[in-house]
């Protein structure tokens, strides 16, 4: 086992060659010191090495066993050892966990944002986090929020705790070194990380300036999508999800600050030690990361364009079968081979709402204007689809287009059954692309009554 102490500071990370635990939804166990994990019971009268036992629950105690999520942490001092929480000053102001007319608006218009600027003044992950849109309420335990983060400095003598929901973080520029109570994770662009509700974590930036996307869900947790007729294999494999091994800090940390997001507001509490003092742990409620390059896509092999749901990595379901509170869908490199088919995504209106981001490269349905670090929002029943240049270039190839590989690109989508409200600062942002609608204005009629009705050649 790896024995760690305060001599290893969170911002002095080694290269990411440490072994992780692997699997999705497993019951794990890890100890940084041999013998520090109690056996046969969770809360002995005296834990090994004088540690404190503490449980963190991600579900109600009486949830069905297959849905029950909890972990036991064995720590040097319990997390309750802190001063009272106080409202953080200055107020953040741009984090939202309850969406209504006082802080957001609605519009059926297609929206697009250019990449958000990374600030020049020192800004860490917490101060650089701001909400774009969302729906529902963390108080009612149903809904979601979508945020952007732009940061240029590591968190200093502080950690963050989201009491409102789970974070799914998608880095776009710069690696993140994330220290959690279960251990440490390196997350690079092209990977994602899920930080469950209630875990304390700190974000360090080994590459300096960093930017990315965050989806937050209230009252639910992400799970792997059912595969249905696909069968037992494909899409995201459980073994490719990685969980950190136990790692801990000890010693005095005067003035250490816990920042807690609670109802969309930030509160702070002081303590004199690091929250990352967990020497051992076991359970199934854990942070985890996933490398999107390991996704196994399925696609059309003869005709037509598959629905984007075929590319779902993670889903947070609702009580209604087949309807997601939030799906995380990716558009990775893959072969296009469909015959007599318009291969880019078709024009459509959707009962779901779609927020898209681009990690790198170019998106297949937008030849121009959709840039890495940017975003778009197509809300419920708002029409959208390929821009004019993409459409014209595609049909110009005719029916003789051979197999083609989409490469050097990675786009993603957060899709929800709820109608998002857009935060006022996002609507008024200088990053808003006011000419987005122009990408479709050039679409012209190709209708001709003299055309062959069976023009697809079938």
JSON list of N, CA and C in Angstrom, two decimals, residues 164-189:
[
{"chain": "A", "resi": 164, "resn": "UNK", "atom": "N", "xyz": [-25.78, 20.35, -3.24]},
{"chain": "A", "resi": 164, "resn": "UNK", "atom": "CA", "xyz": [-26.98, 20.41, -4.08]},
{"chain": "A", "resi": 164, "resn": "UNK", "atom": "C", "xyz": [-27.13, 19.21, -5.01]},
{"chain": "A", "resi": 165, "resn": "UNK", "atom": "N", "xyz": [-26.02, 18.68, -5.51]},
{"chain": "A", "resi": 165, "resn": "UNK", "atom": "CA", "xyz": [-26.14, 17.60, -6.48]},
{"chain": "A", "resi": 165, "resn": "UNK", "atom": "C", "xyz": [-24.80, 17.08, -6.93]},
{"chain": "A", "resi": 166, "resn": "UNK", "atom": "N", "xyz": [-24.82, 16.20, -7.92]},
{"chain": "A", "resi": 166, "resn": "UNK", "atom": "CA", "xyz": [-23.61, 15.63, -8.51]},
{"chain": "A", "resi": 166, "resn": "UNK", "atom": "C", "xyz": [-23.07, 16.55, -9.59]},
{"chain": "A", "resi": 167, "resn": "UNK", "atom": "N", "xyz": [-21.75, 16.65, -9.67]},
{"chain": "A", "resi": 167, "resn": "UNK", "atom": "CA", "xyz": [-21.07, 17.36, -10.75]},
{"chain": "A", "resi": 167, "resn": "UNK", "atom": "C", "xyz": [-20.52, 16.35, -11.76]},
{"chain": "A", "resi": 168, "resn": "UNK", "atom": "N", "xyz": [-20.77, 16.59, -13.03]},
{"chain": "A", "resi": 168, "resn": "UNK", "atom": "CA", "xyz": [-20.07, 15.90, -14.12]},
{"chain": "A", "resi": 168, "resn": "UNK", "atom": "C", "xyz": [-19.24, 16.96, -14.82]},
{"chain": "A", "resi": 169, "resn": "UNK", "atom": "N", "xyz": [-17.91, 16.87, -14.71]},
{"chain": "A", "resi": 169, "resn": "UNK", "atom": "CA", "xyz": [-17.01, 17.91, -15.22]},
{"chain": "A", "resi": 169, "resn": "UNK", "atom": "C", "xyz": [-16.36, 17.42, -16.51]},
{"chain": "A", "resi": 170, "resn": "UNK", "atom": "N", "xyz": [-16.39, 18.29, -17.53]},
{"chain": "A", "resi": 170, "resn": "UNK", "atom": "CA", "xyz": [-15.83, 17.98, -18.85]},
{"chain": "A", "resi": 170, "resn": "UNK", "atom": "C", "xyz": [-14.74, 19.02, -19.14]},
{"chain": "A", "resi": 171, "resn": "UNK", "atom": "N", "xyz": [-13.47, 18.72, -18.85]},
{"chain": "A", "resi": 171, "resn": "UNK", "atom": "CA", "xyz": [-12.40, 19.69, -19.15]},
{"chain": "A", "resi": 171, "resn": "UNK", "atom": "C", "xyz": [-12.26, 19.88, -20.66]},
{"chain": "A", "resi": 172, "resn": "UNK", "atom": "N", "xyz": [-11.99, 21.12, -21.05]},
{"chain": "A", "resi": 172, "resn": "UNK", "atom": "CA", "xyz": [-11.76, 21.42, -22.47]},
{"chain": "A", "resi": 172, "resn": "UNK", "atom": "C", "xyz": [-10.35, 21.95, -22.71]},
{"chain": "A", "resi": 173, "resn": "UNK", "atom": "N", "xyz": [-9.84, 22.73, -21.78]},
{"chain": "A", "resi": 173, "resn": "UNK", "atom": "CA", "xyz": [-8.44, 23.19, -21.82]},
{"chain": "A", "resi": 173, "resn": "UNK", "atom": "C", "xyz": [-7.83, 22.91, -20.46]},
{"chain": "A", "resi": 174, "resn": "UNK", "atom": "N", "xyz": [-6.67, 22.29, -20.43]},
{"chain": "A", "resi": 174, "resn": "UNK", "atom": "CA", "xyz": [-5.92, 22.11, -19.19]},
{"chain": "A", "resi": 174, "resn": "UNK", "atom": "C", "xyz": [-6.36, 20.93, -18.35]},
{"chain": "A", "resi": 175, "resn": "UNK", "atom": "N", "xyz": [-5.36, 20.20, -17.84]},
{"chain": "A", "resi": 175, "resn": "UNK", "atom": "CA", "xyz": [-5.66, 19.09, -16.93]},
{"chain": "A", "resi": 175, "resn": "UNK", "atom": "C", "xyz": [-6.16, 19.62, -15.59]},
{"chain": "A", "resi": 176, "resn": "UNK", "atom": "N", "xyz": [-6.94, 18.79, -14.92]},
{"chain": "A", "resi": 176, "resn": "UNK", "atom": "CA", "xyz": [-7.36, 19.05, -13.55]},
{"chain": "A", "resi": 176, "resn": "UNK", "atom": "C", "xyz": [-6.78, 17.96, -12.66]},
{"chain": "A", "resi": 177, "resn": "UNK", "atom": "N", "xyz": [-6.13, 18.37, -11.57]},
{"chain": "A", "resi": 177, "resn": "UNK", "atom": "CA", "xyz": [-5.77, 17.42, -10.51]},
{"chain": "A", "resi": 177, "resn": "UNK", "atom": "C", "xyz": [-6.79, 17.63, -9.42]},
{"chain": "A", "resi": 178, "resn": "UNK", "atom": "N", "xyz": [-7.60, 16.62, -9.17]},
{"chain": "A", "resi": 178, "resn": "UNK", "atom": "CA", "xyz": [-8.70, 16.75, -8.21]},
{"chain": "A", "resi": 178, "resn": "UNK", "atom": "C", "xyz": [-8.43, 15.85, -7.02]},
{"chain": "A", "resi": 179, "resn": "UNK", "atom": "N", "xyz": [-8.29, 16.49, -5.86]},
{"chain": "A", "resi": 179, "resn": "UNK", "atom": "CA", "xyz": [-8.14, 15.74, -4.62]},
{"chain": "A", "resi": 179, "resn": "UNK", "atom": "C", "xyz": [-9.51, 15.59, -3.98]},
{"chain": "A", "resi": 180, "resn": "UNK", "atom": "N", "xyz": [-9.88, 14.35, -3.65]},
{"chain": "A", "resi": 180, "resn": "UNK", "atom": "CA", "xyz": [-11.17, 14.08, -3.01]},
{"chain": "A", "resi": 180, "resn": "UNK", "atom": "C", "xyz": [-10.90, 13.33, -1.70]},
{"chain": "A", "resi": 181, "resn": "UNK", "atom": "N", "xyz": [-11.96, 13.13, -0.95]},
{"chain": "A", "resi": 181, "resn": "UNK", "atom": "CA", "xyz": [-11.83, 12.40, 0.31]},
{"chain": "A", "resi": 181, "resn": "UNK", "atom": "C", "xyz": [-11.50, 10.93, 0.07]},
{"chain": "A", "resi": 182, "resn": "UNK", "atom": "N", "xyz": [-11.72, 10.43, -1.14]},
{"chain": "A", "resi": 182, "resn": "UNK", "atom": "CA", "xyz": [-11.38, 9.04, -1.46]},
{"chain": "A", "resi": 182, "resn": "UNK", "atom": "C", "xyz": [-10.00, 8.90, -2.08]},
{"chain": "A", "resi": 183, "resn": "UNK", "atom": "N", "xyz": [-9.39, 10.02, -2.49]},
{"chain": "A", "resi": 183, "resn": "UNK", "atom": "CA", "xyz": [-8.09, 9.97, -3.14]},
{"chain": "A", "resi": 183, "resn": "UNK", "atom": "C", "xyz": [-8.02, 10.99, -4.26]},
{"chain": "A", "resi": 184, "resn": "UNK", "atom": "N", "xyz": [-7.03, 10.84, -5.14]},
{"chain": "A", "resi": 184, "resn": "UNK", "atom": "CA", "xyz": [-6.73, 11.86, -6.14]},
{"chain": "A", "resi": 184, "resn": "UNK", "atom": "C", "xyz": [-6.95, 11.33, -7.56]},
{"chain": "A", "resi": 185, "resn": "UNK", "atom": "N", "xyz": [-7.41, 12.25, -8.43]},
{"chain": "A", "resi": 185, "resn": "UNK", "atom": "CA", "xyz": [-7.68, 11.92, -9.82]},
{"chain": "A", "resi": 185, "resn": "UNK", "atom": "C", "xyz": [-7.03, 12.97, -10.72]},
{"chain": "A", "resi": 186, "resn": "UNK", "atom": "N", "xyz": [-6.36, 12.53, -11.77]},
{"chain": "A", "resi": 186, "resn": "UNK", "atom": "CA", "xyz": [-5.95, 13.45, -12.83]},
{"chain": "A", "resi": 186, "resn": "UNK", "atom": "C", "xyz": [-6.96, 13.33, -13.95]},
{"chain": "A", "resi": 187, "resn": "UNK", "atom": "N", "xyz": [-7.50, 14.46, -14.40]},
{"chain": "A", "resi": 187, "resn": "UNK", "atom": "CA", "xyz": [-8.53, 14.46, -15.44]},
{"chain": "A", "resi": 187, "resn": "UNK", "atom": "C", "xyz": [-8.08, 15.39, -16.55]},
{"chain": "A", "resi": 188, "resn": "UNK", "atom": "N", "xyz": [-7.84, 14.82, -17.72]},
{"chain": "A", "resi": 188, "resn": "UNK", "atom": "CA", "xyz": [-7.35, 15.57, -18.88]},
{"chain": "A", "resi": 188, "resn": "UNK", "atom": "C", "xyz": [-8.50, 15.87, -19.84]},
{"chain": "A", "resi": 189, "resn": "UNK", "atom": "N", "xyz": [-8.35, 16.88, -20.71]},
{"chain": "A", "resi": 189, "resn": "UNK", "atom": "CA", "xyz": [-9.33, 17.05, -21.79]},
{"chain": "A", "resi": 189, "resn": "UNK", "atom": "C", "xyz": [-9.48, 15.75, -22.57]}
]
